[in-house]
Amino acid sequence: RPHPPGGLAMAQQPTIPRAGTFFVESEQQRANLERLQRREQQLAEVYSKNKALCFSGGAYQKTHPVKSARGRKDADVTLATPCVLGVADGVSQIEDFGIDASLLPKELLKHCETLGMEQLRPDAKDGAYRGPIPLVREAYERTSPTLGSTTLVLAVLDNSTRIHGKLHPMMAVISIGDCELLVLRRLHGHSSSLTPVFQTEMQRIDGHLQTPLQLARVDGRIDANFHDGITIEVIEKGSGLYMISAYEGDIVVMGSDGVFDNLFTDEVADIVNNVLRPGTTYPIEESMLAYAARRIVEACHAKTVAGPTGIMPDAPIGRGGKVDDTACVVAEIVELGECTNGNWVQAGMPREYDEDEHGVMDFLRCGAVCNATDNGELDANGDGTSRRRSRRSKQRQPKEEEEEESSSEEEENDRGMCCVA
């Protein structure tokens, strides 16, 4: 969303309190599927090399301290593997009925990961991958009988597409609800800044902030008319589906509504450009991508803090933004290297991996699906200062900050928690 012009009079208006996400009943969702459905394709036939590609990414998430103080559990979940990226945002209101709001999104993304690896790995059988809609449908069916409700954005990198006989990797994106995906690209060479070239749309019932389209499974206490066929209909008829040409060096930013309700598109691009500066060594280290995700989350939370003059920062949903769980994935599209015994290796990034009993690689140190989070307090732009950060003044983390983060990661691992780095 573009940044709207704002004046002092608008800035001094009182902040409107905003509630969390509400569960949307079956019939209300079904009545809106045709209007919310999107089927879009974006092709660009520019070939530098005909090569297979994969994702290399990092994630970060944090519950807003205000929401944490209310006793709400973080129900956001992220996924970052070579062939599938995802963000799922569990509906917190489900907790009022004694249901863990994080269980369904966790199981859903875990099954998306498994299916993606089975269907998209280089040695997969022809026809194994039938598109993102069948993948998400099967992943949902595998979550039975887990109860819950969640929004979802999922990106799948497909190396099987050919245009005019040439390999043309495509990224298929499916969205259900108000999580979003943004693609940034260096349009004028490696030394140019990253520019937004594509963004998905939010799907909200009648445009209300608290009622996004949802992927759910609930019992009669919540919705007497619900059955799994409702959600299958949501996936097949109401989802947003986008096909985008994928190019080496593209940066993919995915986030829950806590990201894109609080930050304008240009702000997200500015943050990523401040971390991944023009001329950054390729391929980008996953720790740098995770740091970019962290900076985005910090900036989202800073939108809910008044500046030195008492004026709340501007946000897409209004001044003061929204207090919410906030999850973000930042990934780079990189060349896929050699495939040995069915295992993937990113070109230029040799490293050792462990296999599970199915021979499927684990591409993150602690598992691909996790709540990548930091329980420590964050101090990023907390004074409500300018939304655009100077590229001269913001450098990579100083050595002492990196050491502090390393110590924090060790403490999290000691507690058995999952931390993406």
Coordinates of C-alpha atoms in Angstrom, one line a residue:
R1 CA 0.0 0.0 0.0
P2 CA 1.4 3.5 -0.8
H3 CA 2.1 5.9 1.9
P4 CA -0.8 8.4 2.1
P5 CA -0.1 12.1 2.7
G6 CA -0.6 13.2 6.3
G7 CA -0.8 16.4 8.1
L8 CA -0.5 17.6 11.7
A9 CA -4.3 17.8 12.1
M10 CA -4.6 14.2 11.1
A11 CA -1.7 13.2 13.3
Q12 CA -3.3 14.7 16.4
Q13 CA -6.5 12.7 16.0
P14 CA -7.0 10.1 18.9
T15 CA -6.0 6.5 18.2
I16 CA -8.8 4.1 17.7
P17 CA -8.6 0.9 19.9
R18 CA -8.4 -2.2 17.7
A19 CA -9.4 -5.7 18.8
G20 CA -7.9 -9.0 17.7
T21 CA -9.1 -11.3 15.0
F22 CA -12.5 -12.9 15.3
F23 CA -13.7 -16.3 14.1
V24 CA -15.9 -16.1 11.0
E25 CA -18.7 -18.5 10.8
S26 CA -19.1 -20.9 7.9
E27 CA -22.1 -19.4 6.1
Q28 CA -20.6 -15.9 6.3
Q29 CA -17.4 -17.2 4.6
R30 CA -19.2 -19.1 1.9
A31 CA -21.2 -16.0 0.9
N32 CA -18.0 -14.1 0.2
L33 CA -15.8 -16.8 -1.6
E34 CA -16.6 -15.6 -5.2
R35 CA -15.8 -12.0 -4.3
L36 CA -12.6 -12.8 -2.5
Q37 CA -11.2 -15.3 -5.0
R38 CA -8.1 -14.3 -7.0
R39 CA -6.4 -16.1 -9.9
E40 CA -3.5 -14.1 -11.3
Q41 CA -0.4 -14.8 -13.3
Q42 CA 2.6 -12.6 -13.7
L43 CA 5.2 -13.7 -16.4
A44 CA 8.4 -12.0 -17.4
E45 CA 10.4 -13.8 -20.1
V46 CA 13.9 -12.5 -19.3
Y47 CA 16.5 -15.2 -19.2
S48 CA 20.0 -14.9 -17.7
K49 CA 20.4 -18.6 -17.3
N50 CA 18.2 -21.6 -17.4
K51 CA 18.7 -23.0 -13.9
A52 CA 16.7 -24.6 -11.1
L53 CA 16.1 -22.4 -8.1
C54 CA 15.3 -22.7 -4.4
F55 CA 14.5 -20.6 -1.4
S56 CA 17.1 -19.7 1.3
G57 CA 15.4 -17.9 4.2
G58 CA 15.1 -16.9 7.8
A59 CA 12.2 -16.1 10.1
Y60 CA 11.4 -14.1 13.2
Q61 CA 8.3 -13.6 15.3
K62 CA 7.3 -11.9 18.5
T63 CA 4.1 -11.4 20.4
H64 CA 3.5 -7.7 21.1
P65 CA 4.2 -7.1 24.8
V66 CA 0.7 -5.7 25.4
K67 CA -0.9 -8.8 24.0
S68 CA 1.4 -11.0 25.9
A69 CA 0.4 -9.2 29.1
R70 CA -3.2 -10.1 28.4
G71 CA -2.2 -13.8 28.6
R72 CA -2.7 -14.5 24.8
K73 CA -0.5 -17.3 23.4
D74 CA 1.5 -16.6 20.2
A75 CA -0.4 -18.5 17.5
D76 CA 1.8 -17.4 14.6
V77 CA 3.9 -20.1 12.8
T78 CA 6.5 -19.8 10.1
L79 CA 7.9 -22.2 7.5
A80 CA 11.2 -21.7 5.5
T81 CA 12.4 -24.6 3.4
P82 CA 14.1 -24.8 0.0
C83 CA 10.8 -25.4 -1.9
V84 CA 8.1 -23.9 0.4
L85 CA 7.7 -20.8 2.5
G86 CA 4.8 -20.0 4.7
V87 CA 3.2 -17.9 7.5
A88 CA 0.1 -19.1 9.3
D89 CA -1.6 -16.8 11.9
G90 CA -3.9 -18.7 14.3
V91 CA -7.1 -17.0 15.4
S92 CA -6.7 -16.1 19.1
Q93 CA -10.4 -16.0 19.8
I94 CA -10.4 -19.8 19.6
E95 CA -8.6 -19.9 23.0
D96 CA -11.9 -18.7 24.6
F97 CA -13.2 -22.2 23.9
G98 CA -10.3 -24.0 25.5
I99 CA -8.6 -24.7 22.1
D100 CA -4.8 -24.0 21.6
A101 CA -4.9 -21.5 18.8
S102 CA -1.3 -22.5 17.7
L103 CA -2.0 -26.2 17.1
L104 CA -3.8 -26.1 13.7
P105 CA -1.4 -23.6 12.1
K106 CA 1.6 -25.7 13.3
E107 CA 0.2 -28.9 12.0
L108 CA -0.9 -27.3 8.7
L109 CA 2.5 -25.9 7.9
K110 CA 4.3 -29.1 9.0
H111 CA 2.2 -31.1 6.5
C112 CA 2.8 -28.4 3.8
E113 CA 6.5 -28.9 4.4
T114 CA 6.3 -32.7 4.1
L115 CA 4.1 -32.6 1.0
G116 CA 6.3 -29.9 -0.6
M117 CA 9.5 -32.0 -0.1
E118 CA 7.8 -35.1 -1.5
Q119 CA 6.3 -33.4 -4.5
L120 CA 8.9 -30.8 -5.5
R121 CA 12.3 -32.4 -4.7
P122 CA 14.4 -32.9 -7.8
D123 CA 13.9 -36.6 -8.0
A124 CA 10.1 -36.5 -7.4
K125 CA 7.9 -38.5 -9.8
D126 CA 6.4 -36.6 -12.7
G127 CA 2.9 -35.3 -11.8
A128 CA 3.5 -35.5 -8.1
Y129 CA 3.0 -31.8 -7.7
R130 CA -0.4 -30.7 -8.9
G131 CA -0.4 -27.1 -7.7
P132 CA -0.7 -25.2 -4.4
I133 CA -4.4 -25.7 -4.0
P134 CA -4.3 -29.5 -3.9
L135 CA -1.2 -29.3 -1.7
V136 CA -2.9 -27.1 0.9
R137 CA -6.1 -29.2 0.7
E138 CA -4.2 -32.4 1.4
A139 CA -2.2 -30.7 4.2
Y140 CA -5.5 -29.5 5.8
E141 CA -7.0 -33.0 5.5
R142 CA -4.0 -34.5 7.3
T143 CA -4.5 -32.1 10.3
S144 CA -7.8 -33.9 11.2
P145 CA -9.1 -34.0 14.0
T146 CA -7.1 -31.0 15.3
L147 CA -9.4 -28.0 16.0
G148 CA -8.6 -24.3 15.3
S149 CA -8.7 -21.5 12.8
T150 CA -6.0 -19.8 10.9
T151 CA -5.1 -17.5 8.0
L152 CA -2.4 -18.6 5.6
V153 CA 0.0 -17.5 2.9
L154 CA 2.2 -20.1 1.3
A155 CA 4.8 -19.8 -1.5
V156 CA 5.8 -22.8 -3.6
L157 CA 8.9 -22.8 -5.9
D158 CA 8.2 -25.0 -9.0
N159 CA 11.2 -25.8 -11.2
S160 CA 9.1 -27.9 -13.7
T161 CA 7.7 -25.0 -15.7
R162 CA 9.0 -24.4 -19.3
I163 CA 8.2 -21.5 -21.6
H164 CA 9.2 -21.9 -25.3
G165 CA 11.1 -25.0 -24.3
K166 CA 13.3 -23.2 -21.7
L167 CA 13.3 -23.8 -18.0
H168 CA 11.3 -21.0 -16.3
P169 CA 11.0 -21.5 -12.5
M170 CA 7.7 -20.2 -11.2
M171 CA 6.6 -19.2 -7.7
A172 CA 3.0 -20.2 -6.9
V173 CA 1.5 -18.2 -4.0
I174 CA -1.8 -19.2 -2.3
S175 CA -3.3 -16.9 0.4
I176 CA -6.3 -17.4 2.6
G177 CA -7.1 -14.4 4.8
D178 CA -4.9 -11.4 5.6
C179 CA -1.3 -12.7 5.7
E180 CA 0.6 -11.2 2.7
L181 CA 3.6 -11.8 0.5
L182 CA 5.8 -9.1 -1.1
V183 CA 8.5 -9.7 -3.8
L184 CA 11.5 -7.3 -4.1
R185 CA 13.8 -7.3 -7.0
R186 CA 17.0 -5.4 -8.1
L187 CA 15.7 -4.0 -11.4
H188 CA 18.9 -2.3 -12.5
G189 CA 21.6 -4.8 -11.6
H190 CA 23.3 -6.1 -8.5
S191 CA 24.3 -2.6 -7.4
S192 CA 20.7 -1.2 -7.4
S193 CA 18.2 -1.1 -4.6
L194 CA 15.5 -3.7 -4.1
T195 CA 12.2 -2.6 -5.6
P196 CA 8.7 -4.0 -4.9
V197 CA 7.5 -5.8 -8.0
F198 CA 4.6 -7.9 -6.6
Q199 CA 2.3 -8.1 -3.6
T200 CA -0.7 -10.2 -2.7
E201 CA -4.0 -8.9 -1.5
M202 CA -5.7 -9.3 1.9
Q203 CA -9.0 -11.2 2.0
R204 CA -11.3 -9.8 4.6
I205 CA -15.1 -10.3 5.0
D206 CA -16.8 -7.1 4.0
G207 CA -13.4 -5.3 4.5
H208 CA -13.5 -5.6 8.3
L209 CA -10.1 -5.8 10.0
Q210 CA -11.1 -8.4 12.5
T211 CA -12.8 -10.9 10.1
P212 CA -10.4 -12.3 7.6
L213 CA -11.2 -15.4 5.4
Q214 CA -10.0 -18.4 7.5
L215 CA -9.0 -22.0 7.2
A216 CA -10.8 -23.7 10.1
R217 CA -12.0 -26.8 11.8
V218 CA -14.3 -26.2 14.8
D219 CA -17.0 -28.1 16.8
G220 CA -20.6 -27.2 17.6
R221 CA -19.6 -25.0 20.5
I222 CA -18.3 -22.4 18.0
D223 CA -20.2 -23.0 14.8
A224 CA -23.1 -25.5 14.6
N225 CA -23.1 -25.5 10.8
F226 CA -19.4 -26.3 10.3
H227 CA -18.1 -29.3 8.5
D228 CA -14.7 -29.9 6.8
G229 CA -16.3 -29.4 3.4
I230 CA -16.7 -25.7 4.2
T231 CA -12.9 -25.3 4.5
I232 CA -12.3 -27.4 1.4
E233 CA -14.6 -24.9 -0.4
V234 CA -12.6 -22.0 1.1
I235 CA -9.4 -23.4 -0.2
E236 CA -10.6 -24.3 -3.7
K237 CA -13.0 -21.4 -4.3
G238 CA -12.1 -18.5 -2.1
S239 CA -8.3 -18.6 -2.0
G240 CA -6.0 -16.0 -3.7
L241 CA -3.8 -17.8 -6.2
Y242 CA -0.9 -16.1 -7.9
M243 CA 1.7 -17.3 -10.3
I244 CA 4.9 -15.3 -10.5
S245 CA 8.1 -15.7 -12.5
A246 CA 11.0 -16.4 -10.1
Y247 CA 14.5 -15.0 -10.6
E248 CA 17.8 -15.6 -8.8
G249 CA 18.3 -12.8 -6.3
D250 CA 14.6 -12.0 -5.7
I251 CA 13.8 -11.3 -2.1
V252 CA 10.5 -12.7 -0.8
V253 CA 9.0 -11.1 2.3
M254 CA 6.0 -12.9 4.0
G255 CA 4.2 -11.7 7.0
S256 CA 1.1 -12.0 9.2
D257 CA -1.4 -9.1 9.3
G258 CA 0.6 -7.7 12.2
V259 CA 3.3 -6.8 9.6
F260 CA 1.3 -5.4 6.7
D261 CA -1.3 -3.6 8.9
N262 CA 1.5 -1.8 10.6
L263 CA 4.0 -1.1 7.8
F264 CA 3.5 0.4 4.3
T265 CA 5.1 -1.4 1.4
D266 CA 7.8 1.2 1.0
E267 CA 8.7 0.9 4.7
V268 CA 9.2 -2.9 4.3
A269 CA 11.4 -2.3 1.2
D270 CA 13.4 0.4 3.1
I271 CA 14.1 -2.0 6.0
V272 CA 15.2 -4.8 3.8
N273 CA 17.4 -2.4 1.7
N274 CA 19.0 -1.2 4.9
V275 CA 20.0 -4.8 5.9
L276 CA 20.6 -6.3 2.4
R277 CA 22.4 -3.3 0.8
P278 CA 23.3 -3.1 -2.9
G279 CA 26.3 -5.2 -3.6
T280 CA 25.6 -7.6 -0.7
T281 CA 27.6 -10.9 -1.2
Y282 CA 25.6 -13.6 -3.0
P283 CA 24.1 -15.8 -1.8
I284 CA 23.0 -14.0 1.3
E285 CA 23.6 -15.7 4.6
E286 CA 20.5 -17.0 6.3
S287 CA 21.4 -15.1 9.5
M288 CA 21.2 -11.9 7.5
L289 CA 17.8 -12.8 6.2
A290 CA 16.6 -13.7 9.7
Y291 CA 17.9 -10.3 10.9
A292 CA 16.0 -8.5 8.2
A293 CA 12.8 -10.4 9.4
R294 CA 13.6 -9.3 13.0
R295 CA 14.0 -5.7 12.0
I296 CA 10.6 -5.8 10.2
V297 CA 8.9 -7.2 13.3
E298 CA 10.6 -4.6 15.6
A299 CA 9.4 -1.8 13.3
C300 CA 5.9 -3.1 13.4
H301 CA 5.8 -3.0 17.2
A302 CA 7.3 0.5 17.2
K303 CA 4.3 1.7 15.3
T304 CA 2.2 1.3 18.5
V305 CA 4.5 3.6 20.5
A306 CA 4.0 7.4 20.5
G307 CA 6.9 9.6 19.4
P308 CA 8.7 12.3 21.4
T309 CA 5.9 14.8 20.6
G310 CA 3.2 12.3 21.6
I311 CA 2.1 11.7 18.0
M312 CA 1.5 8.1 17.0
P313 CA 3.2 6.9 13.9
D314 CA 1.2 6.4 10.7
A315 CA 0.2 2.9 9.6
P316 CA -1.9 1.4 6.8
I317 CA -4.8 0.8 9.3
G318 CA -4.4 4.2 11.0
R319 CA -2.2 5.9 13.4
G320 CA -0.9 3.8 16.2
G321 CA -1.0 0.6 14.1
K322 CA -2.2 -2.6 15.7
V323 CA -1.1 -4.6 18.8
D324 CA -0.8 -8.1 17.5
D325 CA 1.4 -11.3 17.1
T326 CA 3.9 -10.5 14.4
A327 CA 5.6 -13.1 12.3
C328 CA 7.9 -12.5 9.2
V329 CA 9.8 -14.7 6.8
V330 CA 12.5 -13.1 4.5
A331 CA 14.0 -15.4 1.9
E332 CA 16.2 -15.1 -1.2
I333 CA 15.7 -17.1 -4.4
V334 CA 19.0 -18.8 -5.1
E335 CA 20.4 -21.4 -7.5
L336 CA 19.7 -25.0 -6.7
G337 CA 23.0 -27.0 -6.7
E338 CA 23.7 -30.6 -7.2
C339 CA 21.2 -33.2 -6.2
T340 CA 22.8 -36.3 -4.6
N341 CA 20.7 -39.3 -3.6
G342 CA 17.6 -37.0 -3.7
N343 CA 19.2 -34.4 -1.3
W344 CA 19.2 -30.7 -2.2
V345 CA 22.3 -28.5 -1.8
Q346 CA 22.1 -24.7 -2.4
A347 CA 24.8 -23.7 -5.0
G348 CA 27.6 -21.8 -3.4
M349 CA 26.6 -22.8 0.1
P350 CA 28.1 -26.2 0.9
R351 CA 27.1 -27.5 4.4
E352 CA 26.3 -30.7 6.2
Y353 CA 22.7 -31.7 6.8
D354 CA 21.0 -34.6 8.6
E355 CA 18.3 -36.7 7.0
D356 CA 15.2 -38.1 8.7
E357 CA 13.9 -41.6 8.2
H358 CA 12.3 -40.6 4.9
G359 CA 15.6 -39.2 3.5
V360 CA 14.1 -35.6 3.6
M361 CA 16.6 -32.9 4.4
D362 CA 16.2 -30.6 7.3
F363 CA 17.3 -27.2 6.0
L364 CA 17.1 -25.3 9.3
R365 CA 19.2 -26.2 12.3
C366 CA 16.2 -26.8 14.5
G367 CA 13.4 -27.8 12.1
A368 CA 11.8 -25.9 9.3
V369 CA 8.5 -25.2 11.0
C370 CA 8.9 -23.3 14.2
N371 CA 8.1 -20.3 16.3
A372 CA 11.2 -18.3 15.5
T373 CA 11.1 -15.9 18.4
D374 CA 13.0 -14.0 21.0
N375 CA 11.5 -13.5 24.4
G376 CA 13.7 -10.6 25.3
E377 CA 12.5 -7.1 25.0
L378 CA 13.3 -5.3 21.8
D379 CA 14.3 -1.7 21.3
A380 CA 14.0 -0.9 17.6
N381 CA 12.8 2.6 16.6
G382 CA 10.8 2.6 19.9
D383 CA 10.8 6.4 20.0
G384 CA 8.5 6.6 17.0
T385 CA 11.1 8.3 14.8
S386 CA 11.0 8.6 11.0
R387 CA 9.7 5.7 9.1
R388 CA 12.5 5.8 6.5
R389 CA 15.9 4.8 7.9
S390 CA 19.2 6.3 6.6
R391 CA 21.2 3.8 4.5
R392 CA 24.3 5.5 5.7
S393 CA 23.6 5.3 9.4
K394 CA 22.2 1.8 9.6
Q395 CA 24.9 -0.8 9.3
R396 CA 25.0 -4.5 10.1
Q397 CA 24.8 -5.4 13.7
P398 CA 27.9 -4.4 15.6
K399 CA 30.1 -7.2 17.0
E400 CA 28.8 -6.8 20.6
E401 CA 25.2 -7.1 19.5
E402 CA 26.0 -10.2 17.4
E403 CA 27.6 -11.7 20.5
E404 CA 24.6 -10.8 22.6
E405 CA 22.3 -12.5 20.1
S406 CA 24.5 -15.6 20.0
S407 CA 24.2 -15.8 23.8
S408 CA 20.4 -15.4 23.6
E409 CA 20.2 -18.2 21.0
E410 CA 22.3 -20.6 23.3
E411 CA 19.9 -19.9 26.2
E412 CA 16.9 -20.6 23.9
N413 CA 18.4 -23.9 22.8
D414 CA 19.1 -24.8 26.4
R415 CA 15.3 -24.4 27.1
G416 CA 14.6 -26.7 24.1
M417 CA 13.0 -23.8 22.1
C418 CA 13.3 -23.4 18.4
C419 CA 15.2 -20.4 17.0
V420 CA 15.9 -19.8 13.3
A421 CA 19.3 -18.2 12.6

